[in-house]
Each structure stands twice: as C-alpha cells, then as structure tokens.
Coordinates of C-alpha atoms in Angstrom, one line a residue:
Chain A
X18 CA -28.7 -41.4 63.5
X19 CA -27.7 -44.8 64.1
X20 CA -31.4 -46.5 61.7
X21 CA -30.3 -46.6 57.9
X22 CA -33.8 -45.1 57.3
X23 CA -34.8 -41.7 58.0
X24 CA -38.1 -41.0 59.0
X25 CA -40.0 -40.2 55.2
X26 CA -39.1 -42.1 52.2
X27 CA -41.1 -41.0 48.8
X28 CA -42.3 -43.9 47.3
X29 CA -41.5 -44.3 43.4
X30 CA -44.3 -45.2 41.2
X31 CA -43.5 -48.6 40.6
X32 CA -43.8 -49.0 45.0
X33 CA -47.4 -47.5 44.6
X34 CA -48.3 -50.6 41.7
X35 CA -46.9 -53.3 44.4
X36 CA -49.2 -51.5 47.1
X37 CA -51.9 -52.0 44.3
X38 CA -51.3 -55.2 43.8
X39 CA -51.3 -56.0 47.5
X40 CA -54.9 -54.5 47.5
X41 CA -55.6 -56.4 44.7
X42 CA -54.8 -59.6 46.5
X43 CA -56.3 -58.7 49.4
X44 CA -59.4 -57.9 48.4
X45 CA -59.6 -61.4 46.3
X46 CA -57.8 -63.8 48.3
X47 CA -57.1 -62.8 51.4
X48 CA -53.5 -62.0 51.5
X49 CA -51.1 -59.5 50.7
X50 CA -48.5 -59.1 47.9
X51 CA -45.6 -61.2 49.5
X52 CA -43.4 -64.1 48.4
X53 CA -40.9 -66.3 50.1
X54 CA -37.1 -67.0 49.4
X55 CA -36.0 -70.6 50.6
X56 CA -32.2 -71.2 51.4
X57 CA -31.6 -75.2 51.7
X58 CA -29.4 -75.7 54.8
X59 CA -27.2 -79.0 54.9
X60 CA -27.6 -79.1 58.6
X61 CA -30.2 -78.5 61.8
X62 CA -30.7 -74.4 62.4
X63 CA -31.1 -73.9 65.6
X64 CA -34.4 -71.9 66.5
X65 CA -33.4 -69.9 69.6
X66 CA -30.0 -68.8 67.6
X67 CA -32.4 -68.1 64.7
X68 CA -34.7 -66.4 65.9
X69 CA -31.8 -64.2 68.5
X70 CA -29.9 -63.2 65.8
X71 CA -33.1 -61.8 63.5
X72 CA -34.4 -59.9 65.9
X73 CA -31.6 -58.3 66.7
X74 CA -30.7 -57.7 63.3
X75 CA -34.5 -56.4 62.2
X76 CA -33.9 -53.4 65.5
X77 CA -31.1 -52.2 62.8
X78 CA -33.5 -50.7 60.2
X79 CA -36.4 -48.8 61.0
X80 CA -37.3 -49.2 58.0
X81 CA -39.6 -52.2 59.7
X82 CA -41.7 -49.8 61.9
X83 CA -43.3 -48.3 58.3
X84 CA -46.0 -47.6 56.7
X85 CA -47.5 -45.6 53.6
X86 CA -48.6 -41.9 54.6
X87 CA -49.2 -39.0 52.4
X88 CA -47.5 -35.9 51.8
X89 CA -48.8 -32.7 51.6
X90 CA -48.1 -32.3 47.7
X91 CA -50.0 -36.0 47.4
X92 CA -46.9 -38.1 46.7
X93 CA -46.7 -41.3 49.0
X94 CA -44.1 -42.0 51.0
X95 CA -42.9 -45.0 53.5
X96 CA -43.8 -43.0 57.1
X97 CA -41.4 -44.1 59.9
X98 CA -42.8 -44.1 63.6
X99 CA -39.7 -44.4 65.3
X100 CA -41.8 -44.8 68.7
X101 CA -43.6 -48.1 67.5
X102 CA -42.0 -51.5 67.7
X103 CA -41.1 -53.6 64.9
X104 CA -43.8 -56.3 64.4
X105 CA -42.6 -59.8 64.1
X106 CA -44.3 -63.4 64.4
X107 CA -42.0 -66.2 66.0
X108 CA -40.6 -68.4 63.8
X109 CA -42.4 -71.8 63.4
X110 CA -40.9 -74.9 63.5
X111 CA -41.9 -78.4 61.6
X112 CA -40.3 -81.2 61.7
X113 CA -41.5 -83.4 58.5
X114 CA -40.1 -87.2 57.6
X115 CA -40.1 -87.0 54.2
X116 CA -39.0 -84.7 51.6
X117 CA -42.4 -85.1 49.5
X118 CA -44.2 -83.7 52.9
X119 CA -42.7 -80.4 52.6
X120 CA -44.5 -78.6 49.9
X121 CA -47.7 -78.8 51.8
X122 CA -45.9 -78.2 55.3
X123 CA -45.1 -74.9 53.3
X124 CA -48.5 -74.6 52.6
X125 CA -50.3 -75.4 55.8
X126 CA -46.7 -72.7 57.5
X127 CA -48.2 -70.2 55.2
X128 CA -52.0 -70.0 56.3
X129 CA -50.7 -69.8 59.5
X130 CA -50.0 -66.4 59.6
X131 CA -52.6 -64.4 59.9
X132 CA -51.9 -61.8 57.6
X133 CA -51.0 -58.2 59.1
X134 CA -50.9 -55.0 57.5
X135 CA -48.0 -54.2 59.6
X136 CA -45.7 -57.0 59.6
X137 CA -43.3 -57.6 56.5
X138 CA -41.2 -60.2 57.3
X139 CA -41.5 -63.6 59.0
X140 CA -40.1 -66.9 58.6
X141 CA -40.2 -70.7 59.1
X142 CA -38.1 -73.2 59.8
X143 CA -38.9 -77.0 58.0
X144 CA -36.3 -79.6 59.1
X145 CA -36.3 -82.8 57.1
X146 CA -33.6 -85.5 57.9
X147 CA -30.8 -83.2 58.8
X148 CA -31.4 -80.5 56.8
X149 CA -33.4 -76.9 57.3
X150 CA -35.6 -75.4 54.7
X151 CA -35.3 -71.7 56.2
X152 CA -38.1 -69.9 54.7
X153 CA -38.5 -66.3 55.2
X154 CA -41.4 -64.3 53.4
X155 CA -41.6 -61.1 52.8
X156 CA -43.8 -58.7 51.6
X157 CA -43.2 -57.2 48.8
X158 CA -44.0 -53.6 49.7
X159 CA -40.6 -53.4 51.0
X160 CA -38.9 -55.8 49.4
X161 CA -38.2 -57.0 45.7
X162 CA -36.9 -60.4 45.2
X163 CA -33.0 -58.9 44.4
X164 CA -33.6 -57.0 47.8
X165 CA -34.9 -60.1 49.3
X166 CA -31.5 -62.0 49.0
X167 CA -29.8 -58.9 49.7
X168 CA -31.4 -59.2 53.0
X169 CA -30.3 -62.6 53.3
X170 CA -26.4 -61.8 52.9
X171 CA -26.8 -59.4 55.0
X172 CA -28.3 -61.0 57.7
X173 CA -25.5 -63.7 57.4
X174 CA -23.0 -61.1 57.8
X175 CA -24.4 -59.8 60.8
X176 CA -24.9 -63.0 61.8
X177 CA -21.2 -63.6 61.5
X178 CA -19.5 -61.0 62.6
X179 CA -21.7 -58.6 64.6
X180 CA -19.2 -56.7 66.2
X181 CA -17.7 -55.8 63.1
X182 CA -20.9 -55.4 61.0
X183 CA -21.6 -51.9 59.9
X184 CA -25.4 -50.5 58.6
X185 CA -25.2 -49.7 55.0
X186 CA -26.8 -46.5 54.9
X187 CA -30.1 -47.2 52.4
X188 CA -30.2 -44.6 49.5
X189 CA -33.3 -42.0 50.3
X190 CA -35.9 -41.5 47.1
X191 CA -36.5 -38.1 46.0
X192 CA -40.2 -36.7 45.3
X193 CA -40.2 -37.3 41.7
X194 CA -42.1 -34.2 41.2
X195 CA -40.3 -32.8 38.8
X196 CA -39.9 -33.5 35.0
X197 CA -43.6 -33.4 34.4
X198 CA -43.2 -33.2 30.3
X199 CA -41.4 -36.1 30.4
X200 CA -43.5 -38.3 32.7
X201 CA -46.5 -37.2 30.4
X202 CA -44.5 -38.3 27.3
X203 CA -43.9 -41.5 29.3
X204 CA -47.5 -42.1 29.9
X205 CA -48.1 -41.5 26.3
X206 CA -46.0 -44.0 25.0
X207 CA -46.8 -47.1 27.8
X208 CA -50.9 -46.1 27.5
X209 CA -49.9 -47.0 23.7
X210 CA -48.1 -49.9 24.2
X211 CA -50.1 -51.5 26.5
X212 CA -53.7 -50.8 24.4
X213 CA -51.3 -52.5 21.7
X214 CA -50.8 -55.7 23.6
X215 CA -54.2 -55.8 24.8
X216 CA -56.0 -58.2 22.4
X217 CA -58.8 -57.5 20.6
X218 CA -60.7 -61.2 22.0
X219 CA -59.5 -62.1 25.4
X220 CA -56.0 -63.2 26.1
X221 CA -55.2 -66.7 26.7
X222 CA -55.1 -66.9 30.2
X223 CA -56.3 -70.1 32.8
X224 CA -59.9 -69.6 34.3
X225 CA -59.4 -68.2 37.6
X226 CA -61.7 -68.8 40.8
X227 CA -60.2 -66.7 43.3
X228 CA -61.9 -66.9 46.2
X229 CA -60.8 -66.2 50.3
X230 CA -59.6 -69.5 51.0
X231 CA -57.5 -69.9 47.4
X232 CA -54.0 -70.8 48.0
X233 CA -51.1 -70.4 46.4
X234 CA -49.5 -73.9 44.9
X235 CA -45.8 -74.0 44.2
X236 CA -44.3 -76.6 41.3
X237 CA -40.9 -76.6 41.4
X238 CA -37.9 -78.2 39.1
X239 CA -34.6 -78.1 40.6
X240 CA -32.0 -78.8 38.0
X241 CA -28.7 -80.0 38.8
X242 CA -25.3 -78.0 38.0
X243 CA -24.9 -80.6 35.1
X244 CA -28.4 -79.8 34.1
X245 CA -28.0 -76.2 34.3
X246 CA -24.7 -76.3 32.5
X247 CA -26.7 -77.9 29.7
X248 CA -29.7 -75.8 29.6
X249 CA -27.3 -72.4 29.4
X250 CA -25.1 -73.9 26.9
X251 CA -27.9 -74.4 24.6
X252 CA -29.5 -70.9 25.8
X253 CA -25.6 -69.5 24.6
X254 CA -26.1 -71.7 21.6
X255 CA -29.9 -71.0 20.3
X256 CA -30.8 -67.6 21.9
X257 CA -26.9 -66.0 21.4
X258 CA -24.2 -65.5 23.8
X259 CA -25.5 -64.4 27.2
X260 CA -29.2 -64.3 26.5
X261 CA -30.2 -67.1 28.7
X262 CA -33.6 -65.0 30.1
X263 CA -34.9 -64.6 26.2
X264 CA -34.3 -68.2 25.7
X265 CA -36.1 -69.7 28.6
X266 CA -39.0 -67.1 28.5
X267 CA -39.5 -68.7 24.7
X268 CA -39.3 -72.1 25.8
X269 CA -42.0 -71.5 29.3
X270 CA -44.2 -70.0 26.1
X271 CA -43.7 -73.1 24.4
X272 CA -44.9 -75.1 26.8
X273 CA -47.6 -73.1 28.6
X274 CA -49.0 -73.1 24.9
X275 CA -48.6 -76.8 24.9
X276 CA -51.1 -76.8 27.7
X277 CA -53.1 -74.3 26.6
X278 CA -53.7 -76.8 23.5
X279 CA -54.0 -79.7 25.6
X280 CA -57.0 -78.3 27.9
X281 CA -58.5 -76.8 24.4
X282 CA -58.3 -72.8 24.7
X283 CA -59.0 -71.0 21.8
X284 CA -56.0 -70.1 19.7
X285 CA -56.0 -66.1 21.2
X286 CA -52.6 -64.4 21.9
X287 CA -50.4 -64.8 25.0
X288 CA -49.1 -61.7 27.1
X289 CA -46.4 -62.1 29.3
X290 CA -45.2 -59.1 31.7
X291 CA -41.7 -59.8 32.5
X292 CA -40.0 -58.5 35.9
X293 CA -36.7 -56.8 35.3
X294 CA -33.8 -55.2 38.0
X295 CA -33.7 -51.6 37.7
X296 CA -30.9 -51.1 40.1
X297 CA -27.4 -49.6 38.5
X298 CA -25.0 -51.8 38.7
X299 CA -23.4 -50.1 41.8
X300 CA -26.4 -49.5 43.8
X301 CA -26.9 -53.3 43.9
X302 CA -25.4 -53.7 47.3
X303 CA -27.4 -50.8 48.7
X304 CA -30.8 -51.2 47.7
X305 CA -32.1 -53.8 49.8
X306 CA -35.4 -52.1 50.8
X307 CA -38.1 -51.3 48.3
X308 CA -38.9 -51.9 44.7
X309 CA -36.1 -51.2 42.0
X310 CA -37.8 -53.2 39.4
X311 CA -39.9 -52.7 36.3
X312 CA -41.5 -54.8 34.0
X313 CA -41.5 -56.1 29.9
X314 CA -44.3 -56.7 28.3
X315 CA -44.1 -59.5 25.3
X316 CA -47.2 -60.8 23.0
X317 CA -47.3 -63.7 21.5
X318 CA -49.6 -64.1 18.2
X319 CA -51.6 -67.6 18.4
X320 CA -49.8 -68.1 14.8
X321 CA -46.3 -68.4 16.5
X322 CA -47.1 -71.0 18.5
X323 CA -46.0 -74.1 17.9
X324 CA -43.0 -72.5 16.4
X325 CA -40.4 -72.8 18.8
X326 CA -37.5 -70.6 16.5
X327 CA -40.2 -68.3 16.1
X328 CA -41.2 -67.7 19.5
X329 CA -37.7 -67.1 20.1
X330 CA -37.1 -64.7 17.5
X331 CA -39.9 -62.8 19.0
X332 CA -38.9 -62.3 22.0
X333 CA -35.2 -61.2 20.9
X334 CA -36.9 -58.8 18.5
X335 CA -39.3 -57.8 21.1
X336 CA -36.2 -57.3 23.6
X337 CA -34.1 -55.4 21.8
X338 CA -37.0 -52.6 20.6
X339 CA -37.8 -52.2 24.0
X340 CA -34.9 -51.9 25.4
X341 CA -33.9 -49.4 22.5
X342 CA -37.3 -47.6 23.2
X343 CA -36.1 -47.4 26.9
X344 CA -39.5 -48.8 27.6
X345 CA -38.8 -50.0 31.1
X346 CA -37.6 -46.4 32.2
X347 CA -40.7 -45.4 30.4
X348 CA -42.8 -47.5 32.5
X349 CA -41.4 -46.6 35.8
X350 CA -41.8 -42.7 35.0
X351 CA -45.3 -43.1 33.8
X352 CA -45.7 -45.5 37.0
X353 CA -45.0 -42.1 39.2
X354 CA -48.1 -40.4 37.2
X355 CA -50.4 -43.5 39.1
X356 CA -49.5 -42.4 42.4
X357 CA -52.4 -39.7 42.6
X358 CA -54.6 -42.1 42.4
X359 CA -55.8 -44.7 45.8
X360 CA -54.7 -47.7 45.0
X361 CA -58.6 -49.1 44.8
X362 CA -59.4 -46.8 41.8
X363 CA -55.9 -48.1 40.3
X364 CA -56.7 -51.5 40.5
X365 CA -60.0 -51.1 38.7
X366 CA -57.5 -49.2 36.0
X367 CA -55.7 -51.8 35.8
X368 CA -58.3 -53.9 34.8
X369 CA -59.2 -52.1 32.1
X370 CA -57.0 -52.8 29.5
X371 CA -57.0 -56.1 29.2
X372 CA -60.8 -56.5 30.4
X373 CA -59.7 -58.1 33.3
X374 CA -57.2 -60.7 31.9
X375 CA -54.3 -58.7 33.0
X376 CA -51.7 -61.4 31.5
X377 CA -51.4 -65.3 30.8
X378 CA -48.8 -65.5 33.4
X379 CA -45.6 -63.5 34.7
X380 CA -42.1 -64.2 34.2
X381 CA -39.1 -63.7 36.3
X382 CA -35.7 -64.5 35.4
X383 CA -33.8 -63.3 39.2
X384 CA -30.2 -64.4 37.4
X385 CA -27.3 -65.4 39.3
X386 CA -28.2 -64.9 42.6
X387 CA -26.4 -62.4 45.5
X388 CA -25.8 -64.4 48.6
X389 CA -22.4 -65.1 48.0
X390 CA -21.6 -67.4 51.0
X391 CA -21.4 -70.9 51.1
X392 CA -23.2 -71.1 54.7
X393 CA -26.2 -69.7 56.7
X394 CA -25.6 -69.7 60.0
X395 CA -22.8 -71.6 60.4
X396 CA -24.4 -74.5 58.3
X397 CA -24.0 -75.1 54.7
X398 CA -26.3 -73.6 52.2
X399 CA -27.4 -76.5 49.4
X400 CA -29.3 -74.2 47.5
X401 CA -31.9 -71.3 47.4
X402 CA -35.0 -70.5 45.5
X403 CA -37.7 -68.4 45.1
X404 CA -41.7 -69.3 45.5
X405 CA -43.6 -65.9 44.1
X406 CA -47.0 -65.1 45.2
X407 CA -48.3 -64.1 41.8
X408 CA -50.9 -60.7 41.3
X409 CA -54.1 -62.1 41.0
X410 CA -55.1 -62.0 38.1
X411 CA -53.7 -63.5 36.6
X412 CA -52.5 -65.8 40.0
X413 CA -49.8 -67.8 37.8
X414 CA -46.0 -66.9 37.3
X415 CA -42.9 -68.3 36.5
X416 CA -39.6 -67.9 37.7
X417 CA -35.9 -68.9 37.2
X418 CA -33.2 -68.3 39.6
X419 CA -29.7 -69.6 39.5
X420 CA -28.2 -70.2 42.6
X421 CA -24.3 -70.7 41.9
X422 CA -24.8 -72.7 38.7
X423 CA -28.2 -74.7 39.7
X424 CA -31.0 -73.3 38.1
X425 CA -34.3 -73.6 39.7
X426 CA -37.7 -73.1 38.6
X427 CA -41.0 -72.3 40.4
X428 CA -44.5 -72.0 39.0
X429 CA -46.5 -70.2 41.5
X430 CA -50.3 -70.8 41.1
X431 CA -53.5 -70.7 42.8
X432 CA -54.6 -73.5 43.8
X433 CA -57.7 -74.3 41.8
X434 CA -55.8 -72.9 38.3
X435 CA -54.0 -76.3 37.3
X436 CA -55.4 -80.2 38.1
X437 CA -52.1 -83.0 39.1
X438 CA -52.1 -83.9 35.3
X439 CA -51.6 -80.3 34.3
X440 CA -48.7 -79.6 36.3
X441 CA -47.0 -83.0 35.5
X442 CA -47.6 -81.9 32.2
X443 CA -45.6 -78.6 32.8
X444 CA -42.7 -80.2 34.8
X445 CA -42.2 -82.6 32.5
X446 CA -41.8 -80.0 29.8
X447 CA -39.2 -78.3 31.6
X448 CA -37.8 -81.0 33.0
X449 CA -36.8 -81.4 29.2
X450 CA -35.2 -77.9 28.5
X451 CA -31.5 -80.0 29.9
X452 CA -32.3 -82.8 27.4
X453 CA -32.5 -80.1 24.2
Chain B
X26 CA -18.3 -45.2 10.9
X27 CA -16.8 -46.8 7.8
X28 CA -13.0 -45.9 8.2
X29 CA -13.2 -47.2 12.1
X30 CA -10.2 -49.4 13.2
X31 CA -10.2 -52.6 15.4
X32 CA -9.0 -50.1 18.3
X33 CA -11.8 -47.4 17.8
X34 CA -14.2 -50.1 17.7
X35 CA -12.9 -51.5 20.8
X36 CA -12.5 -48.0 22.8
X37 CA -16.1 -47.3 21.6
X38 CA -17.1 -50.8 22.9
X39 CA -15.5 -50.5 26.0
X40 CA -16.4 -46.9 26.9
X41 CA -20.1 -48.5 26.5
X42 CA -19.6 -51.2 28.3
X43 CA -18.8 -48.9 31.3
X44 CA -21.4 -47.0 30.9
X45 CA -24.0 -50.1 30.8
X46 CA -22.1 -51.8 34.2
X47 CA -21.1 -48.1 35.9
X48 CA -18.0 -49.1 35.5
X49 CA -14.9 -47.2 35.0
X50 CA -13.5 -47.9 31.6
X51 CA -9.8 -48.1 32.6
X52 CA -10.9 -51.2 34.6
X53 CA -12.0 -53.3 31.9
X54 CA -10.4 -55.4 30.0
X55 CA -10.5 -56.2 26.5
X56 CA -9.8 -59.8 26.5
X57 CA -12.2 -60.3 29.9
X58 CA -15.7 -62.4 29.1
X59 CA -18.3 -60.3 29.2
X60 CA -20.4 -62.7 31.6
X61 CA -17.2 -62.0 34.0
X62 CA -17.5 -58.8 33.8
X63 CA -20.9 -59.1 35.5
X64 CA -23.2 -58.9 32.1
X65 CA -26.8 -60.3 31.8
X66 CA -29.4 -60.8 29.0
X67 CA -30.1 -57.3 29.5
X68 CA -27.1 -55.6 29.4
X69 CA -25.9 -58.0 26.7
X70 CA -29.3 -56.6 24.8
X71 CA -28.5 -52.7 26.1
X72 CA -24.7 -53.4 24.0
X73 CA -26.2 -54.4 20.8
X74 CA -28.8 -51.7 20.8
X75 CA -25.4 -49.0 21.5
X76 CA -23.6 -51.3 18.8
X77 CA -26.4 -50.5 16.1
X78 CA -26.2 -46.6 17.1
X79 CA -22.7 -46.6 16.5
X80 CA -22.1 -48.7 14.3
X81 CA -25.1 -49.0 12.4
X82 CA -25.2 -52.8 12.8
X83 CA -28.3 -55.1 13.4
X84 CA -26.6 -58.1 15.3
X85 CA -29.8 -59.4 17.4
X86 CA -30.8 -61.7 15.1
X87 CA -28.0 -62.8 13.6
X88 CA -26.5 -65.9 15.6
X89 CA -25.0 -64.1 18.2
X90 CA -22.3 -67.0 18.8
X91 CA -19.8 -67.2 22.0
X92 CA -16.6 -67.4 19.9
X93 CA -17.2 -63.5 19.0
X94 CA -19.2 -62.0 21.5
X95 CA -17.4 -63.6 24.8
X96 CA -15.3 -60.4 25.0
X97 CA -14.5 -57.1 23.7
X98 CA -11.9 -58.0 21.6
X99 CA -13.7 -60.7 19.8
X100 CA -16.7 -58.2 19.3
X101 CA -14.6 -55.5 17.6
X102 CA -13.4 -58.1 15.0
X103 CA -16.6 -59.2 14.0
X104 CA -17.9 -55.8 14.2
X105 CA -14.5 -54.7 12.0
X106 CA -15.6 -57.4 9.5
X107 CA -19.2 -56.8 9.1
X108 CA -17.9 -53.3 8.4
X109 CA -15.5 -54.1 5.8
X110 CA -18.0 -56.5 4.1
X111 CA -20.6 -53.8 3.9

C-alpha cells in the first residue's frame, strides 16, 4: 500500500473534543476549528512551483480524502474513501506594499474560503517587498499545531529531494475499548477536577458577541533573538531552570488581569486550559496527522492577582500536582468515555461546568519549534509563527512559539472581544517581559 | 534513600531521565545539559516529581537555579547534599 494511511483510523477521545469544538465554532461563528502556521520567507515563492509541489505532495497521504464514520461498536474513526479526490482550494496570492497591510490581508485571505467540511488544508501566499508570508491553515481535525509544522518539514523535504523522499508510515490508533475500570477512574477524577475549577460566580472571562460574521483578530509580538535570550534567562532565573512555559503563563496572567482591572471586571477567579504535546519523545517525527495533545487546567484566585511571585508559585505548584497526578493522561482516557456521545450533545456538556464560561482564555506554549531547515523552497525562512483560532467560548488564546531562538507571541481573538486601546494595552505588557 | 551515593543518585537520575525522553540510558550523558538533551518545562516538571518519589525531595519550589540543575551531574550533588543536610 503505497498511502501512509489505511483505510479506518479510531479516533482517540481527545480527536472527538476537537470535532466538538469544530461544531462548536460552526454553529456560532461560522467556521470550523482550524488555525494557521506562517513561515516568513526572505524571498519571492513562486505560485505555480508552490502550488506543483503541494499537490503532489497532498496525493501522498490519503489521509486527505477523510472523514469521521462510525463503527459498529460506536467508536469514531477517520473513514478513508480511497475513490474520492483530495479537496484543495488554489492558493491565493496578494501582493500588499506595506508590512502594516498584512494583518488585514490575512484577514480579508481568510473569509475567502468558504469553509468546507471536506477540505483541511489550504494556503496563501502574501508577498510584501521581497519577502512571502506563506500561510497554510489547517484544520485542526487532523492536525495539531506540533503536527502542523511537522507537515511543514516534511513538505520541504519532499520538496527537496522528491526522488529520494520516502512516506513515513503514520502510526494506526487502536479502538481504546479496553481498560474500562480505568477510564471510569479517569472520569472520576477530571469530573472532580474540573467541578473544582469551576467557580462558584462566573469566571473572569471578556464579554463575547459571537455572531456569523465575527472574525478572528490576531496581535502579535515578535521578539528578537536578543529579546528572547532575555526573556528565557529571566524565565531560567525566576521560574527555575528550564521552566520557561510556567513562567510566561504567570506573566500572560499578570497582564490579562491587568486588563481585566483596567476595563473594571469584578475580582472573580481566572481559568486557564493549557495545551500540552502528548507525543513520546520518539513518535515526534511520526505523528503528523491527528491530535496528540491534552490539556492543563490552572485557577487563579482573584487574591493572587496582582502578585506576580505568587502567580508564579501557583502555577509551579499547580504543575507539578498535576503532572504527579498524571492528570493529562487522565484527561485523555476520560476524553475516550465522550466519544459515545454526538458531538452536539457534548458541546452542550461542555457548557455545563463552567455555565458557559468555559475559560478566560487558552494558553499554548508550542516550544522550540520542528522545522529544522533554514529554507522553504529554496528561499530563506526568517521566521515562523502560529495564529490559533481559539474555541469559542471563550474566542481568546494565547500562544508562544520559539522559532530557533525568536520567540513569538500571538493573541488570537474575536473580533469584537478587545477595542485598539485594549490590545495596545496587552502588547505593551508583553512587549515588557525582555525589559524584566 | 539516606545511605545513597553521588553515583546511585546519578544512575537513578539517569535511568529516569530515559524513561521521560525514551531514551536509552547508555546514551546519555551525565555532564550533557539537560535542555540538550531535548528537555522542556514538562519533562523538567515530570524529573522533579520522579526526584521526590525517589528521593523524597520537594525541589519545585525551591529556586531551581541553572548552576545545579543544567545536568545530571550537577543534580546528583545538590540532591547528595540536601540528603546529607536532612
């Protein structure tokens, strides 16, 4: 079988929540659970050459010509019809004069593709004085941010050397029907945890209009290698040796609870669900497809803020209990208990335990990222970042990425969440995080 | 683990270490950083939860400094220490 994907691939239980959140979206805003990864190209991509070499990569995996079916014992699983095509849009180019242009060329590339079900991956091309924004987005029912740049280098690769360039065969996904006593304990202990961080007055979270023509917005702080350097040394310094995630998810805290202050919220807690890589270690390179991921939850008692030490003392202390208490292995084995249920009645679930604040934001910390080469396409690669299309709710997230020693920060929000002042407010608070 | 030694601290340390990164434990080295070696927050956090099951030690809040948790080596002398002072 030359495809890397055979025909039926179970879905884990963490998959189902993405296709929940999809819904989610969908049935709010319009559009499905995706987000984009941008590489900065220090030269003009050509289109043709583009667009020639992704298609024939994309015939590679059949993974493309999916979608979800169910089995006969009710477990979901990613149904291959090998005699369908892979669905692709062509790749858009815009030509745009100035760099300040290019978050609403973004925007206006984005609502131009009509979402489809069936289609989950497309990208975009924005060329600004010499250089190519290559934006590809993907939807996140097949991909997860890590296996989003995996693609990438693996595209590049191809792209290279496609005589030479081998399919890496995708692991398959048992059933997960098995180990029932265990999943139960599992849901025991998240149901628990999660009533726990469910406040007993509404979380602090941004009013949220979402409505079929909202938007997603996307703030972004590029630091430099010298600010980067900085912001990690003091991470190594303040937080501890290596705990750079802890340390910047106590300073975003910080300053979202600034804001919070400034616009005059009540003084109620903050939850923050936290993304994390589930892959091992050795599966990194061969988990490109699918959602190995699984999510932190921290709380934040209105008391703490204004504390900065204290914020961060939390979230080491909430850290290291929940990694002790396995909690993120716990949370994808109780996830695999959800997949009875359609994803409609889930998302009404959902709702429940927070009363429909589901969080005050989301956090991501991708790390160091995995495309390891220095060009795309022949061209050099500047940088790369991710823009997240947050759930909705609550329709905001944060995320940090390090691309070979520049960090990079996106906040991802609907568009009616924050006003110009708001966001300069934010930026300039991180903006500050190199000056500590 | 009160009459542990620098070396069973570090075998102990290393033979975790391999298990947190799938690595094989003869391919680690004791004097390598630990960020080399391809840790993150969360590994870093997964090592002190295995250091307070084996050792009985607590280190998350304590100041966690570079100088002796950069590598293995380091970490079994400060973990040798807080031993000894106990």
């Amino acid at each position: 079988m030359k495809s890397s994907m055979k025909n039926k691939r179970y879905l884990t239980g963490v998959d189902w929540l993405i296709h929940v959140f999809d819904h989610m979206n969908r049935k709010t805003i319009e559009s499905g659970n995706e987000f984009h990864i941008v590489l900065k190209v220090d030269g003009v991509v050509q289109v043709d050459f583009f667009e020639n070499d992704l298609n024939a990569f994309l015939q590679k995996y059949s993974v493309f010509k999916g979608k979800v079916a169910r089995a006969w014992n009710l477990a979901p699983f990613w149904k291959v019809r090998q005699d369908q095509p892979i669905v692709q849009t062509a790749t858009q180019t815009t030509e745009i004069l100035d760099l300040s242009e290019f978050d609403l060329c973004l925007d206006g590339l984005i609502k131009k593709h009509k979402y489809d079900p069936s289609c989950y991956l497309f990208s975009d091309l924005i060329i600004c004085k010499g250089q190519t924004f290559v934006v590809f987005t993907f939807s996140h029912k097949i991909f997860d941010g890590l296996g989003g740049e995996l693609f990438l280098q693996t595209f590049q690769n191809f792209s290279t050397d496609r005589t030479g360039f081998k399919v890496e065969e995708q692991s398959t996904e048992p059933s997960h029907l098995d180990k029932w006593t265990e999943k139960f304990r599992s849901g025991r202990t998240i149901n628990r945890a999660l009533i726990k961080m469910s406040p007993e007055r509404r979380l602090r979270s941004f009013p949220l209009d979402a409505r079929e023509d909202s938007n997603y917005v996307f703030a972004r702080v590029h630091f430099t290698e010298k600010e980067s350097a900085r912001i990690i040394e003091q991470a190594n310094k303040k937080a501890g040796y290596l705990l750079v995630m802890p340390f910047l998810l106590a300073r975003t805290v910080q300053i979202f609870s600034g804001l919070f202050d400034k616009r005059g919220f009540d003084k109620d807690n903050i939850v923050v669900p936290v993304t994390v890589n589930a892959r091992k270690e050795e599966k990194k390179a061969k988990k490109m497809f699918f959602n190995h991921l699984s999510f932190l939850f921290f709380k934040f008692e209105a008391e703490e803020m204004g504390k900065p030490e204290r914020i961060l003392t939390s979230v080491k202390e909430q850290l290291f209990d929940q990694i002790k208490n396995k909690f993120s292995k716990q949370f994808m084995d109780n996830a695999m208990l959800m997949r009875i249920l359609p994803v409609s009645l889930l998302s009404k679930l959902l709702g429940l335990y927070s009363k429909g604040a589901m969080a005050s934001f989301s956090f991501s910390y991708v790390g160091e990222t995995v495309y390891k080469s220095d060009t795309f396409l022949g061209q050099p690669v500047s940088n790369l970042f991710h823009l997240p299309r947050p759930s909705v709710p609550p329709g905001l997230g944060v995320i940090f990425s390090n691309y070979k020693g520049k960090l990079n920060l996106t906040i991802s929000y609907l568009n009616n969440i924050f006003t110009e002042e708001d966001i300069d407010y934010l930026k300039s608070g991180f903006k500050k995080l190199s000056d500590e | 683990m009160d009459s542990a030694t620098k070396k069973n601290i570090e075998d102990t340390l290393t033979a975790e270490i391999a298990l947190i990164l799938s690595k094989d434990a003869n391919a680690i080295a004791r004097d390598e950083s630990l960020h080399s070696m391809g840790m993150d927050s969360l590994s870093f956090v997964e090592l002190l939860v295995s250091i307070e099951s084996n050792f009985n030690l607590t280190l998350v809040n304590t100041n966690l400094d570079r100088e002796d948790f950069s590598t293995i080596a380091n970490l079994a002398r400060r973990i040798y220490e807080e031993l000894h002072e106990k």
